[in-house]
Amino acid sequence: MLQIKADIIGKEEVMPGVFNLIIVSPEISRNARPGQFVHVLCPSGDGFMLRRPFSIHRVVPGRAFEILFQVVGKGTEALSRVKIHDTLDIIGPLGTGFKYSEDIKSALLIAGGLGAAPLLFLAEELVERQVLFYPMLGYKTKTQMLRYIDFKRLGKKTYAATEDGSFGHEGTVVDLLNRTVHNIRPEIIYACGPVGMLKKISETADEFGIECQVSLETKMACGIGVCLGCACVTRQGYKMACKDGPVFDTRDILWGAEDYEKGRASGCGCDNEAPPETDSAG
Amino acid sequence: MLQIKADIIGKEEVMPGVFNLIIVSPEISRNARPGQFVHVLCPSGDGFMLRRPFSIHRVVPGRAFEILFQVVGKGTEALSRVKIHDTLDIIGPLGTGFKYSEDIKSALLIAGGLGAAPLLFLAEELVERQVLFYPMLGYKTKTQMLRYIDFKRLGKKTYAATEDGSFGHEGTVVDLLNRTVHNIRPEIIYACGPVGMLKKISETADEFGIECQVSLETKMACGIGVCLGCACVTRQGYKMACKDGPVFDTRDILWGAEDYEKGRASGCGCDNEAPPETDSAG
Amino acid sequence: MKNPVMPASGTFGAGREYSELMDINRLGALVAKTVTLKPRDGNIPPRLCEVSSGMLNSIGLQNEGIDHFLKHDFPFMKEFDVPVIINIAGNSLEEYAQLCREIDRVEGVSGIELNISCPNIKAGGIAFGASSKLAEQVTAAARYNTQLPLIVKLTPNVYNISKIARAVTSAGADAISLINTMVGMSIDTNTFKPNLGNITGGLSGPAIKPIAVRMVWEVAQSVKIPIIGIGGISNALDAVEFFLAGATAVAVGTANFINPLTMTDIISGLEAYLVDKGFTDIGQIIGKVKT
Amino acid sequence: MKNPVMPASGTFGAGREYSELMDINRLGALVAKTVTLKPRDGNIPPRLCEVSSGMLNSIGLQNEGIDHFLKHDFPFMKEFDVPVIINIAGNSLEEYAQLCREIDRVEGVSGIELNISCPNIKAGGIAFGASSKLAEQVTAAARYNTQLPLIVKLTPNVYNISKIARAVTSAGADAISLINTMVGMSIDTNTFKPNLGNITGGLSGPAIKPIAVRMVWEVAQSVKIPIIGIGGISNALDAVEFFLAGATAVAVGTANFINPLTMTDIISGLEAYLVDKGFTDIGQIIGKVKT
Ligand SMILES: Cc1cc2nc3c(=O)[nH]c(=O)nc-3n(C[C@H](O)[C@H](O)[C@H](O)COP(=O)(O)OP(=O)(O)OC[C@H]3O[C@@H](n4cnc5c(N)ncnc54)[C@H](O)[C@@H]3O)c2cc1C
Ligand SMILES: Cc1cc2nc3c(=O)[nH]c(=O)nc-3n(C[C@H](O)[C@H](O)[C@H](O)COP(=O)(O)OP(=O)(O)OC[C@H]3O[C@@H](n4cnc5c(N)ncnc54)[C@H](O)[C@@H]3O)c2cc1C
Ligand SMILES: Cc1cc2nc3c(=O)[nH]c(=O)nc-3n(C[C@H](O)[C@H](O)[C@H](O)COP(=O)(O)O)c2cc1C
Ligand SMILES: Cc1cc2nc3c(=O)[nH]c(=O)nc-3n(C[C@H](O)[C@H](O)[C@H](O)COP(=O)(O)O)c2cc1C
Ligand code: FES
Ligand code: FES
C-alpha cells in the first residue's frame, strides 16, 4: 500500500456515464492483484470530502493501471471531469483480492453491470495461469454491454443475459446461472455486482457445492482498516471490507434481509442481520 | 433587483490574479448605477456556499455589464475558472450607489487597487454628465496599475501613486491626496479601497470640508437587506451595506479603531466601536 | 397551508425583498423575523462568517420592536394569500406574555412562534430553551396570553432535546420548531480576532443538518404535536429526510440567501418526489423512517 | 512532546496501517483507539455515512479488549519515539477504575484518555460525559486508580461544557480533550432507512469545527488545565484557530482518512506559520484570541 500522486494518461467514456481511466503507477501496477482496489481522492467538488474506492480494472504491467467507474453521485461526477495529464491522489493497492488455489482448473466469472470492473483483471490473470473460465455477464440491454468483447476474447465460452432480451438470454444473470450451472460445473465462482445478485448466486453455489467468492461494496472512510467503518457480518464476526475483503468467500457471509435485493447501496448485505454477538454488553 | 442566469461573453486576466468578466444582461446593464453591485453564485467549489458581492465595473449599455475581481479566496478562485459561455447565477443590481447632485462641477475619484472596480463605472457616468473629475489612483507598483489608462482617458488630470515609487508619486494615495487636495479643491470625493485608506481619506475630506462618499466592503449573506448581517455603524445606527450602502457618506460613518489599518477584511470599519446604543437591553 | 414549506425566522425578513425575486403566494406560510417588545439594535459587526458548509451569524435580533412591526411589516405580510406566523423573543416571562397579549388582539395572525433559542443575545433567548423548567414556564406564560396556535422554537445546544420538547408540550405548545442554530466560533488567524464582533454566533446551513434530523426524529418519538423541521435544508431531498424523521412541515433558512428560489424549488421537488414514489400526500411519508 | 499534534482516538487505530504511509515519529503523541475491558463487536453496519463537510460514524467502540490491546497493539505503538496515550471506555465506574489499574501497571504508557463521550454505545459512553456529576465521579474513580497523566475527553452534546470541564478538573483530570462527535442522523430517501445501522451516529469533520472552537474557547476561560482541541481540523490554520482559542495541543480525526499526511502537513504548516508571524514557539499564540 502506498499513497501516490499519479498522472492520468488515458480517459474514455466507454458508454454514457461510464468512464475508464488509465493511471500511471509502476508500483501499483506491479503489486496489484485482481479484486484489490484503490482509494481515490476525487477532485474537490460540492460538499464531499472522503475518498472513493474503485476496483483495479486492469493493469499495464509495470506501468499503469485502469479503473472503470460509473457516475452515480458527487464523487464519481467530479472524477468524470478529470482530464488527461491531471493528477490524482490515490492510495493502493488495497484489500485482499480474489484467492485461487494452484490446482483449480475451471472457473465461472459472473458480473452484473459494473461488476465487470474487478473481474476483467481477474480474467486476465486466469488466462495467465491457464485456468479455463467462463464469463457470464448480465446487462440491462444490448447497448450497455460493458466489456463483453474483452471477456469474450479471454474466456472459453461467454454467456450473456440482458434484462430486455435484446442480446443473449432474456432475464437476469442469476436466471442464466441457474439454467446453465449444471452444464458448466465450475470448480469456483467469482462474482461481482449488486448485493441482491450476489446473494442469489451464493445460494446457487451452495446448492451445487461450488466454492464462491464475491467482491462486496460498502461505504468506506479510511480504506485501510483503521476506522472500522466498512464492517461486513461474517460467521467469524465483523470483517472489514477494505482490509479483510472486499473479496469474501460466500460461505462466510451472513447476508441481510430482503431489501438488499432493492439495491440498498450503503450496506454489505448484513445490516438486517443480528451480528454474531450483539451489542448488549455495552 | 432580479435573479438571472447570465452568459459570460468575455473574460480577461487583466493582471496576474485579477480578472474582468463581461456578463450578458440587458436588464442589469440598463438599471445599474455606479456603486451598485451584483451578488454572484460562484461555481461550486470546495466548501463554500454563499454568494460573493462584486461591484459593477462598467456597462455595455442595454446589453452587458462587467465585473473586475481579484482572486483572494475560494469563491474568487472558483470564479476565476469560469469559461466564456458558462452561465452565472447573479442577483442584481443591488445597493444604492453613489449619489451626485445635479449641480456638482468637480469630483475627485480615489481608488486603492481593486477600488478601481466601482469607480470606473462612476467615471464613465461623470463623463456623460459632464462633471469634471480627477482620478487619483494608488498602486503597489508600476506593473500593477489597474485601469490607469482608462481613468486617464476619461478624467481631467490623473494622479497616481505607487508604494515603491516606480510610477508617479512615491507613497500611498493618502499621502498624495494630502499633498494635492488644496490644489484640486474638488466639491466631492468618491473613494473605494481598503478601509484604513478610506478612513484617512474621510479625515482629510473633513478637514477641508469636502463631501466624501466611500464604498464599504463587508461580509454579506443575502445581499438584499434581509439577513441584517452586513451591518455598518453609522451615526444613524446600524445600516446595511447591501441595502443602505455599500456607498455611504463619510460624515455618517463611525469608523473602527486602529486595527482597521491593518486591513481586517471582515468588517466595515466599525467593530471596535461601541454601537450607538449598546446591546445591554437584552 | 397549501404545502408544508416556509421560511425560517430571520432569513426572510418580512418577505418584502424576496417578494421581488419569487412568488410568496406559493409558500405554505410566512414566518417573520423575531420581534421583541422594544426595538433592538442588534450586535456589533462583523455579524457574519462563512464556515465549512455553513455560516455563523450574530445578528442579535436586530428589529424595530412589535409596534413598528405591526404597523409597517405585518400589513405587508398579510396581503399574501399565505398564513402569517409571528416569531417573538423576550428577556423575561413577562415580555413573552405581553407580546402574546398584543399579538392576540391583531386580526389575521395565524400563529405565534416563541423563539426561546437565540444564541446571540445576552439575556433570555437560548437560556429559556436550554432548561426544561424555564421552557415550560415561558410556554405556559405565552399559552395563558393567547388563543393563537403556539409554536415553540427549540435550541439544539442541549443534551436531551426530548425532555425540553415534552416540557413545552405539556405547557400547551401546539407545535415545535427545531432546530435553531448551534453555538459556534471562528477566529481570524491573521488578526487573532474572532470573526464575529459578538465572539460567538449561531451555526446554520448544511453543516447542522444531521444534528437537526436526529433531533426531529428524537422529538417525534416523544411528543405527539407537529414538528417544523429546520436546519440545513437546501433541496427537496433534504426536506424529505425531515419528513421521514417525523416533521410535518419544514422551514428553510440559510439556503434562501444562496438561492432565493430554494423554497419554491423544494415545493416542486416534493411534488415530483411523491409522484415518483407513488404517494399522493406528504402525510404518507411523515415519520415513516424504517428504524 | 516534539510538537502539539496527535491523532484523535479511533481514527488512527494503533498506527499500524498509517505507519506504512507516513512517519509516525514526527507526531507529538500516539493516541490509541478506545479499548474496553472486554472485547466489543461494535455496531451493526452500515457504520458510515458521508454528510456535508463531515461524516457520521456508528462504529460502537469495536475493539478486542484491554488484554489483547496490551499484548498485541501497545508493544507496536511503544516502538516509536513518541508518547503513547491509551484511550479507555467502560460501562460503569468500576470498569473505568479497573482499566486504569491495569494500565497503570504497564511500562511505557504516557497517559490515559477517558472517553466519556462516545455517542454510539448503549450504556456508559456519552452518558458519563453529559452530566457533571457522573463526569466528576468517573474522573475521580480513574484518578484514584492511576498515577498516569489523566486526560478526560468530553462530549459537545451538552449545553454547558464549562460546567463539565470544571467538574472533571476538580476531580483530578490533568487535561481535557474536546470535542468528541455530535450526535447526528441521516436517512436514505429511497429506502426510508437510516443510513446507519445504529440509526444515529457521531458527526465529525469540518462541519463541527466552529462548535469545537467555541467549546475550547469557553473551557479555556473556565479551567487552567491543558486542552487538546479536536474537531474538523484539516490543516495548519485550522489548528491555529484552536491554539488561539486556548488549546495547548490538537488532535486530528476524520482528516486522516482523507489525507494520511494531514498531521505531518500540519506540523510543517505550523512551523511555517510561526516563522511567518515572527513567533518562535507555539506557546506564544495559545489562548491569544483578541476578544
Ligand atoms: C471495494 C470497492 C470497489 C468498488 N469498485 C468500483 C468500481 O470499480 N467501479 C465503480 O463504478 N464503482 C465501484 N465501487 C463503488 C464506488 O465506490 C461508488 O460508486 C462511489 O463511492 C460513489 O461515490 P459518489 O460520490 O459518486 O456517490 P455518492 O454521492 O456517495 O452516492 C450516490 C449513490 O451511490 C450510492 N453509493 C455510494 N457509495 C456506494 C458504494 N460503495 N457502493 C454502491 N453504491 C454506492 C449511494 O448510496 C447513492 O445512492 C466500489 C466500491 C467498493 C467499496
Ligand atoms: C459591495 C461589495 C463590492 C465588492 N466589489 C468587489 C470588486 O468589484 N472586486 C473584487 O475583487 N472584490 C470586491 N468585493 C470583495 C469580494 O466580495 C471578496 O473579495 C470576495 O467575496 C472574497 O471571496 P473569496 O471566497 O474569494 O474569499 P474568502 O475565502 O471569503 O476570503 C479570503 C480572504 O478575503 C477576505 N475577504 C472576504 N470577503 C471580503 C470582503 N467582502 N471584503 C474584503 N475582503 C474580503 C477574507 O477575510 C479573507 O482574508 C466587494 C465586496 C463588497 C461587499
Ligand atoms: C442570519 C440569520 C438570522 C436568524 N435570525 C433568527 C431569528 O430572528 N429568529 C429565529 O427564531 N431564528 C433565527 N435564525 C435561525 C433560523 O431561523 C434557523 O433556525 C437556522 O438558521 C437553521 O436553519 P438553516 O440551517 O436552514 O439556516 C436566524 C438564522 C440566520 C442564519
Ligand atoms: C470513525 C471514527 C471513530 C472514532 N472512534 C473513537 C474512539 O474510539 N474513541 C474516541 O474517544 N473517539 C473516537 N472518535 C472521535 C474522534 O476521536 C474525534 O473526537 C472526532 O472525530 C472529532 O474530530 P474530527 O472532526 O477531526 O474527526 C471517532 C471518530 C471517528 C470519525
Ligand atoms: S474503511 Fe476504514 S476500516 Fe474499512
Ligand atoms: S447581506 Fe443580508 S442584510 Fe446585507
mmCIF file of C-alpha atoms and ligand atoms in Angstrom, chain B residues 220-223 225-230 240 242, ligand 6:
data_model
loop_
_atom_site.group_PDB
_atom_site.id
_atom_site.type_symbol
_atom_site.label_atom_id
_atom_site.label_comp_id
_atom_site.label_asym_id
_atom_site.label_seq_id
_atom_site.Cartn_x
_atom_site.Cartn_y
_atom_site.Cartn_z
ATOM 1 C CA MET B 220 -22.612 39.545 3.106
ATOM 2 C CA ALA B 221 -25.058 36.675 3.168
ATOM 3 C CA CYS B 222 -28.337 37.639 1.475
ATOM 4 C CA GLY B 223 -27.069 40.798 -0.233
ATOM 5 C CA GLY B 225 -31.245 43.582 3.150
ATOM 6 C CA VAL B 226 -32.889 40.549 4.717
ATOM 7 C CA CYS B 227 -30.359 38.885 6.988
ATOM 8 C CA LEU B 228 -29.097 42.063 8.711
ATOM 9 C CA GLY B 229 -25.627 40.578 8.589
ATOM 10 C CA CYS B 230 -23.695 43.298 6.760
ATOM 11 C CA MET B 240 -26.878 47.522 5.993
ATOM 12 C CA CYS B 242 -26.046 45.788 0.951
HETATM 13 S S1 FES E 6 -26.133 40.889 3.434
HETATM 14 FE FE1 FES E 6 -28.032 40.404 4.327
HETATM 15 S S2 FES E 6 -28.670 42.342 5.046
HETATM 16 FE FE2 FES E 6 -26.915 42.818 3.931
#
